[in-house]
Short mmCIF file of C-alpha atoms and ligand atoms in Angstrom, two decimals:
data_model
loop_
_atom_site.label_atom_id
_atom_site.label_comp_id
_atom_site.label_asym_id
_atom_site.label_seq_id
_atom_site.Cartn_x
_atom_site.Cartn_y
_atom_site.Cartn_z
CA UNK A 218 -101.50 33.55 58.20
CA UNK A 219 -101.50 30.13 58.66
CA UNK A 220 -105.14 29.63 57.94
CA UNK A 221 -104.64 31.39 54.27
CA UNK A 222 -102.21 28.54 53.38
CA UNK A 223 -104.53 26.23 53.84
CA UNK A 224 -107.62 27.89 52.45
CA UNK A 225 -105.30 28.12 49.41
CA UNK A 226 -104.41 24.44 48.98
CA UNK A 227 -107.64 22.71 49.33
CA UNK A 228 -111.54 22.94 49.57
CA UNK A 229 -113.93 19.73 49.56
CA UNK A 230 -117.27 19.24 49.53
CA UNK A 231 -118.04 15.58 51.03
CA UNK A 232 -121.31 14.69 53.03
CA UNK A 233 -121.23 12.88 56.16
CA UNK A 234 -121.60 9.69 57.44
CA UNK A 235 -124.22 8.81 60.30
CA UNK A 236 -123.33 12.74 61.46
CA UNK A 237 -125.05 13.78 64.41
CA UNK A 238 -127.97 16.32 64.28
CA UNK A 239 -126.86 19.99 65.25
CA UNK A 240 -123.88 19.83 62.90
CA UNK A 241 -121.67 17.96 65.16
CA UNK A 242 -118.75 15.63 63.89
CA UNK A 243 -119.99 13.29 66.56
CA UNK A 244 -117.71 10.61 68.73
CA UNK A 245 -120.41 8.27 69.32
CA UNK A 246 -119.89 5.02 67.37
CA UNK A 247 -120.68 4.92 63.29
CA UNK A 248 -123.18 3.01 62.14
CA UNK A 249 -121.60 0.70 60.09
CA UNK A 250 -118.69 -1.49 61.51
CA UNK A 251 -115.14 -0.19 61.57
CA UNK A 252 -114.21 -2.19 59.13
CA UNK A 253 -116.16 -1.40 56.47
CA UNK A 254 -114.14 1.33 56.19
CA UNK A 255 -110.91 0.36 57.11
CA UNK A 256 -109.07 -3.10 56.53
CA UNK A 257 -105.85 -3.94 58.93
CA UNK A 258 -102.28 -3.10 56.81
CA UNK A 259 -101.18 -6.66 54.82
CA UNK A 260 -98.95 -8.44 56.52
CA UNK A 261 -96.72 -8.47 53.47
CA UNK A 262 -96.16 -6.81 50.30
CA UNK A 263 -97.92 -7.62 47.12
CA UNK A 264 -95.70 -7.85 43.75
CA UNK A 265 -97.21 -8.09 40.50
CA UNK A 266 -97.14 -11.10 37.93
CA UNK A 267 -95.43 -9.01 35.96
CA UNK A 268 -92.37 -8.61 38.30
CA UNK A 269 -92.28 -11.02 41.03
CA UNK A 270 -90.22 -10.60 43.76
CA UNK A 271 -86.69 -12.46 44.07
CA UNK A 272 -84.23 -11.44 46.89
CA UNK A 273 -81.48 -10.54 44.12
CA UNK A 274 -83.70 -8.28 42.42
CA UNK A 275 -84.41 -6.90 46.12
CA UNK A 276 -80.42 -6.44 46.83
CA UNK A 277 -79.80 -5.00 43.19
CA UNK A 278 -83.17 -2.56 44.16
CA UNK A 279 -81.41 -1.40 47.34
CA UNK A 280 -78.08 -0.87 45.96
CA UNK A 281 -79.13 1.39 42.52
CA UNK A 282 -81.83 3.49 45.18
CA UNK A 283 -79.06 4.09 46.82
CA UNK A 284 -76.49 4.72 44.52
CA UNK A 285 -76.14 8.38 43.62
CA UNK A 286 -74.63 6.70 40.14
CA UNK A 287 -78.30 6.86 38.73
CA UNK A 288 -78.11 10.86 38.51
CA UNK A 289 -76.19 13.28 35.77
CA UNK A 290 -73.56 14.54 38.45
CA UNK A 291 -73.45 11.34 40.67
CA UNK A 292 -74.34 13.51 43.62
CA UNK A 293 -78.40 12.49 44.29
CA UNK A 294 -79.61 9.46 44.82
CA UNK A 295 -83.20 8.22 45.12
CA UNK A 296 -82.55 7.68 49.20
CA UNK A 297 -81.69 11.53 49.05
CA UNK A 298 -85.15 12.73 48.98
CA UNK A 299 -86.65 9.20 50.61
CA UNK A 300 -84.60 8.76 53.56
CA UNK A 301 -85.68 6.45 56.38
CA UNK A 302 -84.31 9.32 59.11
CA UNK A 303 -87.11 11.26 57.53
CA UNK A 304 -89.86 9.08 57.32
CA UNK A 305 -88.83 7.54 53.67
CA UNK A 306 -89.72 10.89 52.38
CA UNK A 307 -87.47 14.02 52.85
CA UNK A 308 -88.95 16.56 55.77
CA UNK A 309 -89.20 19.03 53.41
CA UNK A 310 -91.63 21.52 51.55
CA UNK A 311 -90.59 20.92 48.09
CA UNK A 312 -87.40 18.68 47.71
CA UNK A 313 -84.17 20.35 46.25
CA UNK A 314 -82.09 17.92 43.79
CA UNK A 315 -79.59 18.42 41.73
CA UNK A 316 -78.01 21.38 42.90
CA UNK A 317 -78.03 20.47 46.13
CA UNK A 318 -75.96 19.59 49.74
CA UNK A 319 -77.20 18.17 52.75
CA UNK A 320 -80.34 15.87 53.93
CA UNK A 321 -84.03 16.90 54.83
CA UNK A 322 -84.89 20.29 56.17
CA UNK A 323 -80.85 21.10 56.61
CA UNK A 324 -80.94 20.84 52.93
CA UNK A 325 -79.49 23.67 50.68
CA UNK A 326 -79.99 24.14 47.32
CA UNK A 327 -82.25 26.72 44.79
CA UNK A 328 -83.87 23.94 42.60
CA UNK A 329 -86.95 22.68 43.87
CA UNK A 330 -89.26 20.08 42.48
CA UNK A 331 -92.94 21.44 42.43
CA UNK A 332 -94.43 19.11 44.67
CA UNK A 333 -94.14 17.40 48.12
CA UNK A 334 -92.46 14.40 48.14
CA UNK A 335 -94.45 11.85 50.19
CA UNK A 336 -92.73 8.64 51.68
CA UNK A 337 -92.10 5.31 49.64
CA UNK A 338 -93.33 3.34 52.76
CA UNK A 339 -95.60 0.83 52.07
CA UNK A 340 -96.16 2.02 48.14
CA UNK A 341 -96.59 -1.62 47.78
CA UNK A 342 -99.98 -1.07 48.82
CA UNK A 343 -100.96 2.15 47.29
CA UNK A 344 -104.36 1.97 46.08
CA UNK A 345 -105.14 -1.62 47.55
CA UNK A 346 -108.91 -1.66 48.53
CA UNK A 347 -108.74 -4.42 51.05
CA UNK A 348 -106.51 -6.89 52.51
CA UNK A 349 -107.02 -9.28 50.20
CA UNK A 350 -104.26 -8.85 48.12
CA UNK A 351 -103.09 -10.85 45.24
CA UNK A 352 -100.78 -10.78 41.93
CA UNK A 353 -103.86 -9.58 39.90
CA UNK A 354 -103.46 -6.33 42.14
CA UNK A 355 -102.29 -3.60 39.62
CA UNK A 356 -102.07 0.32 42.19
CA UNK A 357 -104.47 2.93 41.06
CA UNK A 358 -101.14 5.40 40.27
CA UNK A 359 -98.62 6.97 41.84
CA UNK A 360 -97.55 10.50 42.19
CA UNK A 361 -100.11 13.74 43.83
CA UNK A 362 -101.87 14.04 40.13
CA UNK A 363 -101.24 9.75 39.39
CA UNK A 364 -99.07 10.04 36.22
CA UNK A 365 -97.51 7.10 36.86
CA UNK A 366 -99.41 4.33 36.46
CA UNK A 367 -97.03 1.21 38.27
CA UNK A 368 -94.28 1.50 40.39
CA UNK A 369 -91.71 0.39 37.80
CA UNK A 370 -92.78 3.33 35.49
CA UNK A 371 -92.84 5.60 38.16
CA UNK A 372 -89.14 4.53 39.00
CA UNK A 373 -87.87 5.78 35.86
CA UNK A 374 -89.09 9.51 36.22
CA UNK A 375 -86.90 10.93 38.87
CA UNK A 376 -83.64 9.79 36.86
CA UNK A 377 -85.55 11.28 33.76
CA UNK A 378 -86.10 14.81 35.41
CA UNK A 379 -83.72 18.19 35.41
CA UNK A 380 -84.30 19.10 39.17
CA UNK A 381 -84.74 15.73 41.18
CA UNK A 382 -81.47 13.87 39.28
CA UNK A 383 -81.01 14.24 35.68
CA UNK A 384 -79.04 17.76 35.81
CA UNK A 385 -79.09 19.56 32.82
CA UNK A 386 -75.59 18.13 32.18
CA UNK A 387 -77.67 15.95 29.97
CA UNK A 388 -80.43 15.44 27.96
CA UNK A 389 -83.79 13.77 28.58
CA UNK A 390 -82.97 11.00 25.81
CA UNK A 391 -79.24 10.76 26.90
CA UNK A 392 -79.21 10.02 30.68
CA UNK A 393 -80.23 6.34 30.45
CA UNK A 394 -77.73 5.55 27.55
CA UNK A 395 -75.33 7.55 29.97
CA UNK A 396 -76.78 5.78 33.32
CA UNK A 397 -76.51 1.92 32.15
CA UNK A 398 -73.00 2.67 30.56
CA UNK A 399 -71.86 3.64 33.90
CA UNK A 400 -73.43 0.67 35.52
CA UNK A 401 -72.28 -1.31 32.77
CA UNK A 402 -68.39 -0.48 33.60
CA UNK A 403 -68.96 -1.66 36.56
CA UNK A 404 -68.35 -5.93 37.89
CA UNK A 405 -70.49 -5.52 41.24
CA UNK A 406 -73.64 -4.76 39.04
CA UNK A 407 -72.61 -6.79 36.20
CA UNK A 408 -73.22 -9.85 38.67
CA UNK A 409 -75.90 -8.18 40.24
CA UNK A 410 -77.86 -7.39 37.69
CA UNK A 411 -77.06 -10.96 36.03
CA UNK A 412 -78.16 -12.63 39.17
CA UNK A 413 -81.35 -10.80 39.24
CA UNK A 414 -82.25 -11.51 35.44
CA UNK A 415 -82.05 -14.63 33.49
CA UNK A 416 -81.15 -12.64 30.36
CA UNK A 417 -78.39 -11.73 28.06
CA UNK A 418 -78.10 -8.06 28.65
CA UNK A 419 -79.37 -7.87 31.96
CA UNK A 420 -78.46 -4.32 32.34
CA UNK A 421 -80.89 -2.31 30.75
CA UNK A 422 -83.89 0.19 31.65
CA UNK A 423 -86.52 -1.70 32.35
CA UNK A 424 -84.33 -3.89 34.63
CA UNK A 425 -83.23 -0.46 36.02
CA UNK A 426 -87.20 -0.05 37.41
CA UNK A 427 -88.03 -3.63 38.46
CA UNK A 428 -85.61 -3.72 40.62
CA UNK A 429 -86.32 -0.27 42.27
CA UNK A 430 -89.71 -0.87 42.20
CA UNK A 431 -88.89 -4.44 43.94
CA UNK A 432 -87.29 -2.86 46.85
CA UNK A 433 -89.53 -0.54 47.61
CA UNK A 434 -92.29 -2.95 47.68
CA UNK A 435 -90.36 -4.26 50.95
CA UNK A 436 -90.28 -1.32 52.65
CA UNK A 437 -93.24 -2.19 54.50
CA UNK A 438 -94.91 -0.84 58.33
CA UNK A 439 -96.04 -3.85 60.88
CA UNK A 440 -99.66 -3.76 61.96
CA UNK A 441 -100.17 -0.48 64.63
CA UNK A 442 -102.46 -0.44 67.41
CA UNK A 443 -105.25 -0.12 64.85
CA UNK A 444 -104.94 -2.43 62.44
CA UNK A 445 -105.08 -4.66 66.39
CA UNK A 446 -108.37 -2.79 66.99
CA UNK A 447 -109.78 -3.59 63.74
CA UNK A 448 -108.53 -7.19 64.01
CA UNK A 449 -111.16 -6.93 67.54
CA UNK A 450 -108.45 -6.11 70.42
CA UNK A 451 -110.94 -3.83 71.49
CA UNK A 452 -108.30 -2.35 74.04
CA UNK A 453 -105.46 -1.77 71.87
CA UNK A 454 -106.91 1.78 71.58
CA UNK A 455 -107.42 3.90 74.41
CA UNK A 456 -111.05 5.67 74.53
CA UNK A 457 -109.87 8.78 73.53
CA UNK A 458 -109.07 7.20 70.42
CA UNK A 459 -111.94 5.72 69.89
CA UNK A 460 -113.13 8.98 69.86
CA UNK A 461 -110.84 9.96 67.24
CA UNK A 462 -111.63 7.33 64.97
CA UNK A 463 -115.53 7.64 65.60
CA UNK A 464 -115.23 11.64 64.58
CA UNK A 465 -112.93 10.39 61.49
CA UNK A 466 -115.77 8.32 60.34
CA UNK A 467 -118.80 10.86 61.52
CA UNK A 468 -117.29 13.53 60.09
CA UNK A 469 -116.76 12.40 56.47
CA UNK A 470 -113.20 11.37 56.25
CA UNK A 471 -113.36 8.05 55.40
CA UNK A 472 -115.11 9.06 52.28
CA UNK A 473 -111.44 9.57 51.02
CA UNK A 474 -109.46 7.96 53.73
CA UNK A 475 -110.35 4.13 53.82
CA UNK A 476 -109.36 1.17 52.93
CA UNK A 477 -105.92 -0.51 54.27
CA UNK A 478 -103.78 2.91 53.62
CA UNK A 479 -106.65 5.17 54.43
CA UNK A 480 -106.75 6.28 51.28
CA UNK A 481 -108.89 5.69 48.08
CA UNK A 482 -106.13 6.99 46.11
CA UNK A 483 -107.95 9.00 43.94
CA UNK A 484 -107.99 12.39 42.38
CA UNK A 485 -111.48 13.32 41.39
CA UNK A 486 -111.82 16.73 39.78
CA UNK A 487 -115.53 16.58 40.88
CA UNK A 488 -114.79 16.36 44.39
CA UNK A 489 -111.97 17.93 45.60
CA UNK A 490 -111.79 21.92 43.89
CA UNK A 491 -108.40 23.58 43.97
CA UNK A 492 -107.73 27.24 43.89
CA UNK A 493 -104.45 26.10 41.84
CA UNK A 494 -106.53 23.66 39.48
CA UNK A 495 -104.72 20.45 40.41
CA UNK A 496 -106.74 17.41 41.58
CA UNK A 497 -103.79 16.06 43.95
CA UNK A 498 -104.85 11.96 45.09
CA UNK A 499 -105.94 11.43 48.78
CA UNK A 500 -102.69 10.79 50.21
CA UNK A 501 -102.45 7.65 52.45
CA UNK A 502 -102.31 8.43 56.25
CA UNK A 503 -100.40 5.61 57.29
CA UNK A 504 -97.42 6.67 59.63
CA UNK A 505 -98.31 10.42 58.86
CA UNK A 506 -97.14 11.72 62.62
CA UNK A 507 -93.89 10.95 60.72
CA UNK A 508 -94.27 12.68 57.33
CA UNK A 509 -94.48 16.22 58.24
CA UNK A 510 -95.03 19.13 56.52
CA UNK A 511 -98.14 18.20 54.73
CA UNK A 512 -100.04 18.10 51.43
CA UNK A 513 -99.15 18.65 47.44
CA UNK A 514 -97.26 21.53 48.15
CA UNK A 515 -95.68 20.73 51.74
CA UNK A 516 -97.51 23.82 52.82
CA UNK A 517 -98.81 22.82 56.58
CA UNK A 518 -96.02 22.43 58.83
CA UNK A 519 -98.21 20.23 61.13
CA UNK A 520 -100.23 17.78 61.51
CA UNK A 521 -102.94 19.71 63.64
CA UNK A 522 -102.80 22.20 60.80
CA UNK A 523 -103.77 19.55 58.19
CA UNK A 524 -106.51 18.53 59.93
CA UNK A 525 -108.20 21.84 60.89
CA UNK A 526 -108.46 22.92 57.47
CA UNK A 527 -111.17 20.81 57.58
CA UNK A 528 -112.86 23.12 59.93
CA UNK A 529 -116.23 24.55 58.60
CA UNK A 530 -116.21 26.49 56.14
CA UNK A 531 -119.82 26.43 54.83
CA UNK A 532 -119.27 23.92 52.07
CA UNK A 533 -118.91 21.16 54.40
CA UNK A 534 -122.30 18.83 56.11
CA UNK A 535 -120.45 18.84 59.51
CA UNK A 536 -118.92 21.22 61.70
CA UNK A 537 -115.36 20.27 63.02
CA UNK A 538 -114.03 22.55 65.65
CA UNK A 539 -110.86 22.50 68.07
CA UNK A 540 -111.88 19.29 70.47
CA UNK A 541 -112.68 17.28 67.46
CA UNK A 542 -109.34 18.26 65.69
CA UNK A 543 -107.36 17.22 69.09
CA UNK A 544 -109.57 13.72 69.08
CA UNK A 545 -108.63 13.35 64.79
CA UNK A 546 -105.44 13.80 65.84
CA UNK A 547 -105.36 11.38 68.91
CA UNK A 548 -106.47 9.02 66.15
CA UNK A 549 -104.02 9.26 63.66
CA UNK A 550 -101.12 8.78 66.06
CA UNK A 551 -102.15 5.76 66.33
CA UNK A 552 -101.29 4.72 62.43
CA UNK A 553 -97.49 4.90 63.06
CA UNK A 554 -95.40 2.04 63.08
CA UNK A 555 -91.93 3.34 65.17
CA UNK A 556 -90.64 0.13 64.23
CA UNK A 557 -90.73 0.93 60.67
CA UNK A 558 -87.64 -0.43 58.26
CA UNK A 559 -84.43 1.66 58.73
CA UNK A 560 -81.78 -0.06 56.78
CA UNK A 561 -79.15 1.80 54.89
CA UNK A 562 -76.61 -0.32 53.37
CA UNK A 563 -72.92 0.09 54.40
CA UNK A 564 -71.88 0.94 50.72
CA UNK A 565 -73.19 1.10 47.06
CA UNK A 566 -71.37 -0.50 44.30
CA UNK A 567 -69.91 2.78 42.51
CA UNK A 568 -68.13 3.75 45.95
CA UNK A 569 -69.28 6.97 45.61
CA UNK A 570 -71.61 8.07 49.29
CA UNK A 571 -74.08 6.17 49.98
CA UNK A 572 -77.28 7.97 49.56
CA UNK A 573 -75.29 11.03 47.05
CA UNK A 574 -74.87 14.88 49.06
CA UNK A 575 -77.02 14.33 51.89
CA UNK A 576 -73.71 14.63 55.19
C1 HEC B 641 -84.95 15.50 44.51
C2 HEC B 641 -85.79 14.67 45.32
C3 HEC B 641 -86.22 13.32 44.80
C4 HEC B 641 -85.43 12.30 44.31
C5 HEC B 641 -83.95 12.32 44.07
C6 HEC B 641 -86.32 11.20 44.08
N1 HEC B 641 -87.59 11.53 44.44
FE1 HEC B 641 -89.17 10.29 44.49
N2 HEC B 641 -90.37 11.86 44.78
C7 HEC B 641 -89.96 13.17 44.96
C8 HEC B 641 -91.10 14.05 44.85
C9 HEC B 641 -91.06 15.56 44.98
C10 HEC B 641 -92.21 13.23 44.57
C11 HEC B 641 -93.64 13.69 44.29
C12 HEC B 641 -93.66 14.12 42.82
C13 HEC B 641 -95.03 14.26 42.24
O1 HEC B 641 -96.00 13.73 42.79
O2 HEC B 641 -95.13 14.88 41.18
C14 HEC B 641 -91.72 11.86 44.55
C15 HEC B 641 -92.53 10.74 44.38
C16 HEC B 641 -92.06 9.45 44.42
C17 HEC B 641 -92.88 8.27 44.44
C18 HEC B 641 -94.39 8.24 44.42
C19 HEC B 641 -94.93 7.95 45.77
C20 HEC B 641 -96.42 8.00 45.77
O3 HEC B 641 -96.97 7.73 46.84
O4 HEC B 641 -97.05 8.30 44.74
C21 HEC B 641 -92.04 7.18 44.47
C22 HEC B 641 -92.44 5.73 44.52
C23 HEC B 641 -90.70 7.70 44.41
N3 HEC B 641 -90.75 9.07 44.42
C24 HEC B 641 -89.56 6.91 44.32
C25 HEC B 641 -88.34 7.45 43.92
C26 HEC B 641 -87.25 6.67 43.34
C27 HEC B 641 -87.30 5.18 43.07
C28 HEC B 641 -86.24 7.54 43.09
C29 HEC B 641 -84.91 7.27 42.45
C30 HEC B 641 -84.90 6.67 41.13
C31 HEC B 641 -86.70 8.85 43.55
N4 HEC B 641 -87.97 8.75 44.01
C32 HEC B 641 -85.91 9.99 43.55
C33 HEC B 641 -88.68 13.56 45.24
C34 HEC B 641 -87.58 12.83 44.85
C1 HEC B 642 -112.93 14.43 49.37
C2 HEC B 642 -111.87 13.53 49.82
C3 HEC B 642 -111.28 13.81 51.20
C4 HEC B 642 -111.94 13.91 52.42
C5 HEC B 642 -113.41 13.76 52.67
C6 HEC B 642 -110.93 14.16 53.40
N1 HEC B 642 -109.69 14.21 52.81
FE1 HEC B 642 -107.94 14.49 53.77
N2 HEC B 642 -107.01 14.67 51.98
C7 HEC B 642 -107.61 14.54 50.74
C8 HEC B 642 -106.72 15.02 49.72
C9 HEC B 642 -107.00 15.05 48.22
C10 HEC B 642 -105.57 15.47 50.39
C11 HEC B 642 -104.33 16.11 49.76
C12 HEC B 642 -104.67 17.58 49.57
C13 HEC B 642 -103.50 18.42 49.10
O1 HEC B 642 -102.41 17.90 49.01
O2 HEC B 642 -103.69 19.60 48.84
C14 HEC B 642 -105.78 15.21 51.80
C15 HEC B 642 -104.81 15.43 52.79
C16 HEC B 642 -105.00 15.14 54.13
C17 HEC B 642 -103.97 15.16 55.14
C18 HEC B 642 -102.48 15.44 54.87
C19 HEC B 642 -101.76 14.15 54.58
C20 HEC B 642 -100.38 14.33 54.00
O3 HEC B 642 -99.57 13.40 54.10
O4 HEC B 642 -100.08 15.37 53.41
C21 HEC B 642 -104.54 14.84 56.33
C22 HEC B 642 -103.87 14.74 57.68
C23 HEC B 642 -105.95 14.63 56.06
N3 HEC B 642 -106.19 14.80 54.72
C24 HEC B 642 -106.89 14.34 57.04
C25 HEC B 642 -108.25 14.36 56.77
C26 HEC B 642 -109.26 14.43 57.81
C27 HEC B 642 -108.99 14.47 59.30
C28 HEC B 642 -110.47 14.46 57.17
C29 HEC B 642 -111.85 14.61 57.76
C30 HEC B 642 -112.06 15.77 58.60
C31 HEC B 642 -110.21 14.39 55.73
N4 HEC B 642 -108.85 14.35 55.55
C32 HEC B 642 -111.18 14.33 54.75
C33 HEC B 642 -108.87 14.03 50.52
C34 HEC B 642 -109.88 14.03 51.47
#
């Protein structure tokens, strides 16, 4: 059964790198250097010209994500469906929004959003080719199909839409007039939003998604084990490993997976065919022990079951079986980052719970 999920979600055709003759993924070392693949994580965000960072804009960013004030029935709140206890992202299939009670898997609620929702760690570095990072920087899109192309308009969708927060209490052209009035009647984010923005009417929607999009920019993961290795601590992985990583390379991963996130970030209809017609973006792999279940639709419960649908199939140059899975695997433990922020703030300005329905 759970084979026929998978076949469903995804097929690729990618060729291999340095493979081994006989069709195996091979865990001998690639030919070109691990870090033409792979660059180590930034050591800190990168913000745009266009919105640089200021802590007020950072505090303002925390308090609105949240602040279950930004949805029709003040009961979901950004943090709802991104919550640190699961990863940043919510644990779950397909998230539930508007209708709902409770917090990752525990959950209830009939709405659900069509896709996955993936974590908002380290978005600040979504589509970043290397680790030279600078203001010029502008992410190759966010979201599985990329329809948003920044982080600030991205941050504007969720309040915008009838299952994750919006309700249909109101319509799509009504909920920001109704949102900043709220926020407006309100002296915490009066001086908030003042503080964070030299302007006259500080409080208004684009405001709204800098200083989301600010905040999550923070919410960053320290270098792993990995990013040591590729830095040349040759020991801070163990052999096995190694292994891992060599058979990621060998067996055509990287193709998709590189760069900083281990991810390209791209969804080309030319490469990746879906039964359901969607080209989803290579999702980053960063921390993805963490991020469980897996894919556009949430439909692989676990991580060994995201990377054996990779197994041969025919349309693939390399043959992947269960020892190179176990190795892959091995290997992308090693991206976590335990130590990853965890902050919730003690209260959000409208006083109503922190984080909307989620006890
Ligand atoms: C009801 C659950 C829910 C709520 C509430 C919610 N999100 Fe999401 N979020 C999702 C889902 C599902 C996706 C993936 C949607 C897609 O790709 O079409 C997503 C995607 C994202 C992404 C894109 C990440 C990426 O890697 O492309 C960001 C950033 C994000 N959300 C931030 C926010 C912010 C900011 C808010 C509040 C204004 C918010 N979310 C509210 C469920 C939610
Ligand atoms: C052609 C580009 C490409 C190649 C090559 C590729 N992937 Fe992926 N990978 C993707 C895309 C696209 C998705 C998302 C698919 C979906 O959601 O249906 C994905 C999803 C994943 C996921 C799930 C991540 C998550 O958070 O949901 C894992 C794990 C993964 N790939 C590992 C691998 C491994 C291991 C290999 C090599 C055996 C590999 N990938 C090769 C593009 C690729």
């Amino acid at each position: 059964m759970f084979k026929g999920v998978v076949l469903v979600t995804v097929i690729f055709a990618f060729t291999a790198v340095g493979c081994e003759d006989g069709g195996g993924a091979g865990g001998g070392t690639p030919e070109a250097p691990y870090t033409s693949f792979f660059t180590p994580i930034p050591s800190d965000p990168v913000f745009p010209s266009e919105n640089e960072f200021s802590e007020e804009k950072r505090v303002l960013g925390e308090f609105l994500f949240w602040d279950p004030i930004l949805s029709g029935r003040m009961n979901v709140a950004c943090a709802t469906c991104h919550h640190p206890d699961q990863g940043w992202a919510d644990g779950r299939a397909k998230s539930v929004g508007v209708d709902g009670e409770g917090l990752g898997p525990n959950r209830q609620g009939d709405l659900m959003t069509p896709f996955h929702a993936p974590s908002v760690l380290n978005v600040a570095f979504t589509g970043l080719e290397s680790t030279e990072a600078n203001a010029e920087f502008v992410s190759g899109g966010y979201f599985w199909d990329l329809r948003a192309p920044t982080l600030e308009d991205q941050a504007l969708q969720p309040i915008k839409n009838v299952i994750e927060m919006r309700s249909t209490d109101f319509l799509e052209d009504e909920i920001f007039d109704e949102v900043l009035t709220r926020l407006s009647l309100i002296p915490e984010y009066q001086e908030l939003f003042s503080a964070a923005f030299d302007e006259d009417e500080p409080i208004n929607e684009r405001n709204l998604a800098k200083a989301l999009a600010t905040y999550q920019r923070t919410l960053i993961t320290r270098p792993t084990r990995f990013d040591r290795f590729l830095e040349g601590e040759e020991d801070a992985l163990s052999p096995g490993e190694v292994t891992g990583l060599n058979k990621f390379i060998n067996g055509g991963c990287a193709d998709c997976h590189s760069g900083p996130m281990l991810s390209d970030n791209m969804n080309d209809q030319t490469r990746i065919v879906q039964r359901d017609k969607i080209a989803v973006r290579t999702p980053s792999l960063r921390n993805v022990e963490l991020t469980a279940p897996y894919m556009h639709d949430g439909s692989v419960p676990r991580l060994r079951g995201a990377i054996s649908l990779y197994e041969d199939r025919g349309d693939l140059e390399v043959t992947l079986g269960e020892d190179d899975f176990g190795d892959i695997e091995r290997f992308l433990r090693t991206l976590s980052d335990p130590d990853f922020p965890r902050s919730i703030p003690a209260y959000v300005p409208s006083q109503l719970p922190v984080g909307g329905s989620i006890q």
